[in-house]
XYZ file of C-alpha atoms in Angstrom:
390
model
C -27.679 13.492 -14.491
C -29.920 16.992 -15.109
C -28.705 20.640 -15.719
C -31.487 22.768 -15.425
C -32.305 26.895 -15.872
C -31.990 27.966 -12.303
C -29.663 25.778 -10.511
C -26.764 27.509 -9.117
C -23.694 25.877 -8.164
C -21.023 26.708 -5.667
C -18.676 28.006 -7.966
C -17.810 28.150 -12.062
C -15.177 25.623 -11.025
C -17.755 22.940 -9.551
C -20.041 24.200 -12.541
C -17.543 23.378 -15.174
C -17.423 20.391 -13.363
C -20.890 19.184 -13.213
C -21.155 20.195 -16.740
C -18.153 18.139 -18.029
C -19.482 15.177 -16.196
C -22.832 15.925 -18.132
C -21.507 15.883 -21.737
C -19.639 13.019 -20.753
C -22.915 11.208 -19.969
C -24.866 12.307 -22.801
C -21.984 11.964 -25.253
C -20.963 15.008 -26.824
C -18.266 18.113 -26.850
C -18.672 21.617 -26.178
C -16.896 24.820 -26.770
C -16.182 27.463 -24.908
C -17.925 30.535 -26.263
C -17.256 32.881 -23.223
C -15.646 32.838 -19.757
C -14.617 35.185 -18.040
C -14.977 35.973 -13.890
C -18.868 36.825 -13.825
C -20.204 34.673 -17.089
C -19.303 31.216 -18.453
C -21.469 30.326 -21.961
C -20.397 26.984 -23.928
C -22.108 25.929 -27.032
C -21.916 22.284 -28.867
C -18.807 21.571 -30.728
C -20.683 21.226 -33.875
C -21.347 24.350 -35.415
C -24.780 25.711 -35.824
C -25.812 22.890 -33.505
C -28.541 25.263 -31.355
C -27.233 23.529 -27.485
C -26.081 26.030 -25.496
C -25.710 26.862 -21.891
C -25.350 30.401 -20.838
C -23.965 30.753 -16.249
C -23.371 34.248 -14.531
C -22.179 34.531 -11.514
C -24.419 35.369 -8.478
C -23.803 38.709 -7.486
C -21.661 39.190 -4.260
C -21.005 36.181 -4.645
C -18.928 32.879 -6.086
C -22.270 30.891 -6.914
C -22.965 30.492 -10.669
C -26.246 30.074 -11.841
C -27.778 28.486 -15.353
C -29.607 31.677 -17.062
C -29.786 29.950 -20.468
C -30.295 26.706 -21.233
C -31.056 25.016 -24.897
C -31.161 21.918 -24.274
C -31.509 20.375 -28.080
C -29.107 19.064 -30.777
C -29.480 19.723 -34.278
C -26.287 17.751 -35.067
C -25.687 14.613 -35.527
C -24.668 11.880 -32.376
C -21.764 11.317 -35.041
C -20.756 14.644 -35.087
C -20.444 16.023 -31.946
C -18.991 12.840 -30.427
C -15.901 12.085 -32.653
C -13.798 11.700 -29.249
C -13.343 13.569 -25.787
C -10.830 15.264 -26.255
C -12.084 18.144 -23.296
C -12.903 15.806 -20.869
C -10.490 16.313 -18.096
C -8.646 14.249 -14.997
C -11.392 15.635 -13.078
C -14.173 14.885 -14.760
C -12.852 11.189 -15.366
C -12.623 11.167 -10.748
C -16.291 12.393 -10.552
C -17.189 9.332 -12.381
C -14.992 7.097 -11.056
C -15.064 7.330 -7.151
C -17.623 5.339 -6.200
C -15.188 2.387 -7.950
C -12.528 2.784 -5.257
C -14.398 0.482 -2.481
C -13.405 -2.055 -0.480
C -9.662 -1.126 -0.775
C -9.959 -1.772 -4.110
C -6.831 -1.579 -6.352
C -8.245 0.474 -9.192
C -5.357 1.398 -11.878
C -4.817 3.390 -14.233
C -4.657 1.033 -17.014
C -8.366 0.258 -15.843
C -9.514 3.841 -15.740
C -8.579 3.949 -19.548
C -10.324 0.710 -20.102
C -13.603 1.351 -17.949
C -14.125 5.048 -19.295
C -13.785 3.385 -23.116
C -16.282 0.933 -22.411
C -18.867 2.678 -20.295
C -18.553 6.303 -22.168
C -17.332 5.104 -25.093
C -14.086 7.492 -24.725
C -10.669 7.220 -25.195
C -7.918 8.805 -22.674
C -4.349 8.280 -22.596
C -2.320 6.542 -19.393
C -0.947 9.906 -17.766
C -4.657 11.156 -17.553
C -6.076 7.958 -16.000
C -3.303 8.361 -13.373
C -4.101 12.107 -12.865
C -7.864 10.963 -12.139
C -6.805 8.141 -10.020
C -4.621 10.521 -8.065
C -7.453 13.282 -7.690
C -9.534 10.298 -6.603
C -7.294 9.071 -3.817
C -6.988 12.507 -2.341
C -10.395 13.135 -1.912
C -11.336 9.677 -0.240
C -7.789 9.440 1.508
C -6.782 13.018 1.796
C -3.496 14.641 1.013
C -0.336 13.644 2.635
C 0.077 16.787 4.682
C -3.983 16.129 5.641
C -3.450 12.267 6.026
C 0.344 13.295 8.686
C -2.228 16.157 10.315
C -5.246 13.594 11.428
C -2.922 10.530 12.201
C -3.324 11.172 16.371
C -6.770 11.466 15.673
C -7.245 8.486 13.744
C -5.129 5.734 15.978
C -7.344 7.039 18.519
C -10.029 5.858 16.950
C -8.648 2.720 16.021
C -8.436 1.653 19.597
C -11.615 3.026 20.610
C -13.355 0.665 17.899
C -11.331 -1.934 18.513
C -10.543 -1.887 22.507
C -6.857 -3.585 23.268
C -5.790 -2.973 20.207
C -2.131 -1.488 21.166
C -1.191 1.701 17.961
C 1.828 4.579 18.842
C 3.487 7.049 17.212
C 6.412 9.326 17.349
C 7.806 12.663 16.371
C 10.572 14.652 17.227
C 11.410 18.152 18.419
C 9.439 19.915 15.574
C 6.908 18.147 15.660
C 7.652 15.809 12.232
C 6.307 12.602 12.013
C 8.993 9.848 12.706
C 7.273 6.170 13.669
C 3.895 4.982 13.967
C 3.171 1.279 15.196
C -0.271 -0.639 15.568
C -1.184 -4.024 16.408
C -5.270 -4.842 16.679
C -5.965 -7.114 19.993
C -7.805 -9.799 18.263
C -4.067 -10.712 16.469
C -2.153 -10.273 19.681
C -4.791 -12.594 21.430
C -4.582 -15.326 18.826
C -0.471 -15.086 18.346
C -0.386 -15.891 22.077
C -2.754 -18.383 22.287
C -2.669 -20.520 18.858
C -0.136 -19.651 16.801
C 3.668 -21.161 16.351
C 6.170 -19.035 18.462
C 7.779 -18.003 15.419
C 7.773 -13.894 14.393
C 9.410 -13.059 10.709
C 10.256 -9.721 10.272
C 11.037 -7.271 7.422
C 10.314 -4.177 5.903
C 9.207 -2.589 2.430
C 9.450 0.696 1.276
C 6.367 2.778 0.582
C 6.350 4.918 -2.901
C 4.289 7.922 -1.927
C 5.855 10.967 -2.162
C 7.157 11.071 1.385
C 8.301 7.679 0.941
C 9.190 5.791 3.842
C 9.228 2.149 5.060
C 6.486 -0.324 6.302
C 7.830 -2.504 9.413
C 5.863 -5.512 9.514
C 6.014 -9.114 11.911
C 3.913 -12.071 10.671
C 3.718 -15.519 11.653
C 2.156 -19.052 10.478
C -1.168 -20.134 11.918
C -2.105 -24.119 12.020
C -2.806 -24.006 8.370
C -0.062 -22.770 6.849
C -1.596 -19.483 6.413
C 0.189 -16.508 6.916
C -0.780 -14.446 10.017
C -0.089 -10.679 10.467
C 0.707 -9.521 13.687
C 2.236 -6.046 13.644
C 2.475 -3.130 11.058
C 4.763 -0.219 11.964
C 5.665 3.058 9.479
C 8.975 4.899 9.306
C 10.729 7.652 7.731
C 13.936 4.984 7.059
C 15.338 1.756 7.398
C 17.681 2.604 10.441
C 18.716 1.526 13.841
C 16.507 3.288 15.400
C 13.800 2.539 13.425
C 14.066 -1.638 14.032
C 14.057 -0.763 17.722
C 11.428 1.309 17.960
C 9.431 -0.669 16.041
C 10.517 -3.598 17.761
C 10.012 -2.168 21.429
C 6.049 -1.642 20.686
C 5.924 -5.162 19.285
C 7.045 -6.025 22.636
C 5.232 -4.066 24.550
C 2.292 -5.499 22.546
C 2.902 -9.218 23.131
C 5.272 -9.244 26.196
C 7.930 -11.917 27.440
C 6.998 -15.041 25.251
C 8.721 -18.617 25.834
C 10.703 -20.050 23.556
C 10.457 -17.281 21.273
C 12.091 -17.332 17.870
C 12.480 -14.287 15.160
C 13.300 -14.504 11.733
C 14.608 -12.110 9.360
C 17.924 -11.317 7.506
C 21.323 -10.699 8.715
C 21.391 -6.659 8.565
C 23.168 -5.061 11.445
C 20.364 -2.641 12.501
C 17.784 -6.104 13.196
C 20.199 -7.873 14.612
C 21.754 -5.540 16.913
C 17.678 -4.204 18.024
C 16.761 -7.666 18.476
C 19.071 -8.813 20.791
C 18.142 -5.434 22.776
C 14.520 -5.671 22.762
C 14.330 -8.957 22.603
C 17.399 -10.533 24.671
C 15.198 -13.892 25.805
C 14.447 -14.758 21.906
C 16.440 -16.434 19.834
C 17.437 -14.965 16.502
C 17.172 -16.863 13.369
C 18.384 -16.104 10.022
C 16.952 -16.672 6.983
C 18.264 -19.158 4.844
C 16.944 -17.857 1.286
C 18.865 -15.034 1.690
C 21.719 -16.554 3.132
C 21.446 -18.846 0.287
C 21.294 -15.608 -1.972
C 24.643 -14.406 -0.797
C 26.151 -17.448 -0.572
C 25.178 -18.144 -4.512
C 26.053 -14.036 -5.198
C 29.535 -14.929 -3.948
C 30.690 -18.052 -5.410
C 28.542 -18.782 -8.493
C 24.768 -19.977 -8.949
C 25.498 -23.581 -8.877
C 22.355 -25.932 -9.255
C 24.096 -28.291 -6.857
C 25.201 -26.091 -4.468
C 21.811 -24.410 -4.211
C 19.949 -28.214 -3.771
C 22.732 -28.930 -0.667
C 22.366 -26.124 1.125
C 18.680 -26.249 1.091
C 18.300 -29.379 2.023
C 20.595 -28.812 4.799
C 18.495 -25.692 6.120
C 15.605 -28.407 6.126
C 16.690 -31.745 7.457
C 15.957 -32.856 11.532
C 19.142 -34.906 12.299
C 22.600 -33.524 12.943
C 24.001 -36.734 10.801
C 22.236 -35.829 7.747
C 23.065 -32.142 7.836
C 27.232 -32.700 8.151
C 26.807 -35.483 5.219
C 25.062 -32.423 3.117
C 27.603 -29.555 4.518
C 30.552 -32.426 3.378
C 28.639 -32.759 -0.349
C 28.711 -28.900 -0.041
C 32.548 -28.530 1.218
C 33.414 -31.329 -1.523
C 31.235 -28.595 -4.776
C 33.105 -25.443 -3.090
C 34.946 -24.967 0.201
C 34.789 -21.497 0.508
C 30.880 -21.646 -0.182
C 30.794 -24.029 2.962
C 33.454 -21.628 5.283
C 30.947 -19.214 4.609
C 27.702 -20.446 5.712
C 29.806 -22.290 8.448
C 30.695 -18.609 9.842
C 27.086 -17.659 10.065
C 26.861 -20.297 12.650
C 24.722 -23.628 11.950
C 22.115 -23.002 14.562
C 21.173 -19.685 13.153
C 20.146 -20.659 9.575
C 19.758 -25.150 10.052
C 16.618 -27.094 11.544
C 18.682 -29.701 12.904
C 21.060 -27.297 15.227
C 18.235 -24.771 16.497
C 17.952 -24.597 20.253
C 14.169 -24.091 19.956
C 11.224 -25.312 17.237
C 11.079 -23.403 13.721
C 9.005 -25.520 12.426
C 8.763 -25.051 9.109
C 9.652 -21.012 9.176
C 13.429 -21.363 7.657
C 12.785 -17.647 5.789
C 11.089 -14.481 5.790
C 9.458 -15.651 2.661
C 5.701 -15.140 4.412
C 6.961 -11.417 4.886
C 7.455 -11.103 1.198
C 3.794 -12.818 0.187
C 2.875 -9.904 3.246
C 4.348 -7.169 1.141
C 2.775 -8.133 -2.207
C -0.864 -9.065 -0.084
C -0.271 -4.817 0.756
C 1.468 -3.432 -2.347
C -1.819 -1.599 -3.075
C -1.224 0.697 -0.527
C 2.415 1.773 -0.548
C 1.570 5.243 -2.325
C -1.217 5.968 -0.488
C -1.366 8.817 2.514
C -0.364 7.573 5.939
C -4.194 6.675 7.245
C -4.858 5.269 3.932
C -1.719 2.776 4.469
C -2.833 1.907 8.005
C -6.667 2.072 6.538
C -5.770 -0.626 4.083
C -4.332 -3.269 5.648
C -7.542 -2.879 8.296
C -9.216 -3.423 5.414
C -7.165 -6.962 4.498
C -7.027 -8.064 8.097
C -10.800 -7.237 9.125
C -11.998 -8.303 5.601
């Protein structure tokens, strides 16, 4: 990196900036000597050290231009390079963009680290996360920016990727409310490889317009997990699940034998048997299991019965378990018995499960994509492109 006598810059802000990432290069501090709206002159930190830089601003104009420049220490490196303490959240971003490739999760804790090691600085936590958030809004965009170009961008999605099915929807002002996409190449594998067998869920995104991710994954033929559909809304609500739901319908149509996974809240439940009337609705046993154990006590035994009860194939072996379970705690058993055995048991379920008894593979999901939960709209839906095309 060069600063030469001559070269003008856009403005004293992007001047400043050049300049900070300069010193930060060639290790050492400046002072401000004077800055005001038509000059900007900074000398080294050290006095009597004869570096100096003198900028004016162009006239009729916002450029600044170098006038002055002395480019030679008469300090010592020791001297002028004690620690950074100007060096600024911006600064730190122009030298660490290029790291934020390939969805990378860069964090903060790693901004502190890498700027130690390759600049030999040291900055605190809060600025690393200023930097990382400057960073992110110049790649990704802000959220207003990200909400603004979201048409625009789903359009492209299915231009690049043809069948791929994305929608979105906003009411009478105009405000974002749902967005839903779901590439072709996963709809045409779900419906001609993979088990019948959708878990659903949801996680809530930490930006600051918050929100929740809607997503449906399966199990291929190895045991690996298989996204199918990603949806964003502003809440967890009724109308939410059935939106959501609809498009995933639209996007894979009436499928036999269908079976859908996910816990026992009213608002899945009450969309799925809407949307999805031909399926049938499983529920999942871990968090059956949860409430069941929340209710009447985490006992070791009565966790090991009621697993093995969600597993086994044969009606026989699953009453012998429910009767160990009845014999540890009766109420425990009334209560899973109320859920209904063919909702939450292998042995009772009209159609195949396989080996799907949870939403677990939702949760692995949600970590796989916990990268992305702050990030701007497009840079949610641009991220886990990223993890399903990469």
């Amino acid at each position: 990196m060069r600063i030469e006598v001559g070269e003008v810059f856009p403005s004293k802000k992007q001047l400043q900036l050049q300049l900070g990432s300069y010193c930060l290069a060639n290790r050492f501090q400046i002072r401000v000597f004077k800055s005001d709206t038509a000059r900007y002159q900074v000398r080294c930190i050290v006095e009597d050290c004869s570096w100096k830089m003198c900028a004016a601003r162009v006239q009729h104009s916002d450029y600044f231009q170098i006038r002055k420049f002395y480019n030679h220490h008469t300090c010592s490196t020791e001297a002028r390079f004690p620690h950074q303490r100007h060096v600024s959240a911006r600064v730190i971003e122009e030298n660490i963009k290029d790291k934020f490739h390939d969805h990378r999760l860069y964090k903060p804790k790693e901004i502190v680290h890498d700027m130690q090691k390759e600049f030999g600085i040291s900055c605190n936590y809060h600025k690393g996360y200023r930097a990382r958030h400057i960073a992110l809004e110049e790649i990704q965009g802000t959220l207003a920016e990200s909400y603004s170009i979201l048409p625009s961008y789903l359009y492209m999605l299915e231009q690049t990727n043809p069948g791929t099915i994305t929608d979105f929807h906003t009411d009478s002002s105009n405000r974002f409310m749902y967005m839903f996409f779901c590439f072709k190449a996963c709809i045409d594998c779900f419906l001609s490889s993979i088990r019948q067998v959708i878990a659903i869920d949801r996680t809530f995104l930490t930006g600051p317009h918050r929100g929740v991710l809607f997503v449906a994954v399966c199990i291929d033929g190895n045991e690996q997990i298989f996204p199918l559909a990603f949806g964003i809304g502003e809440s967890e609500t009724n109308e939410g699940w059935e939106w959501f739901l609809s498009r995933l319908h639209k996007a894979i149509g009436e499928v036999e034998d269908l079976v859908i996974v996910s816990d026992r809240k009213n608002s899945i439940i009450t969309s799925v048997e809407k949307v999805f009337p031909n399926s049938f609705h499983g529920a999942c046993a871990i968090h059956l299991q949860w409430n069941m154990l929340a209710h009447y006590g985490k006992n070791k035994a009565l966790k090991r019965y009621f697993d093995r009860a969600t597993r086994v194939y044969r009606e026989s072996q699953f009453l012998q378990l429910m009767e160990q379970l009845a014999n540890i705690n009766s109420e425990a058993a009334q209560y899973v018995t109320a859920v209904r055995f063919d909702r939450w048991s292998r042995a009772y379920s009209p159609r195949k499960r396989y080996n799907i008894m949870s939403t677990n593979i939702t949760e692995s999901m949600n970590n796989a994509l916990k990268g992305c939960k702050e990030l701007p709209i497009t840079g949610v839906i641009d991220y886990i492109r990223g993890v399903l095309q990469g």
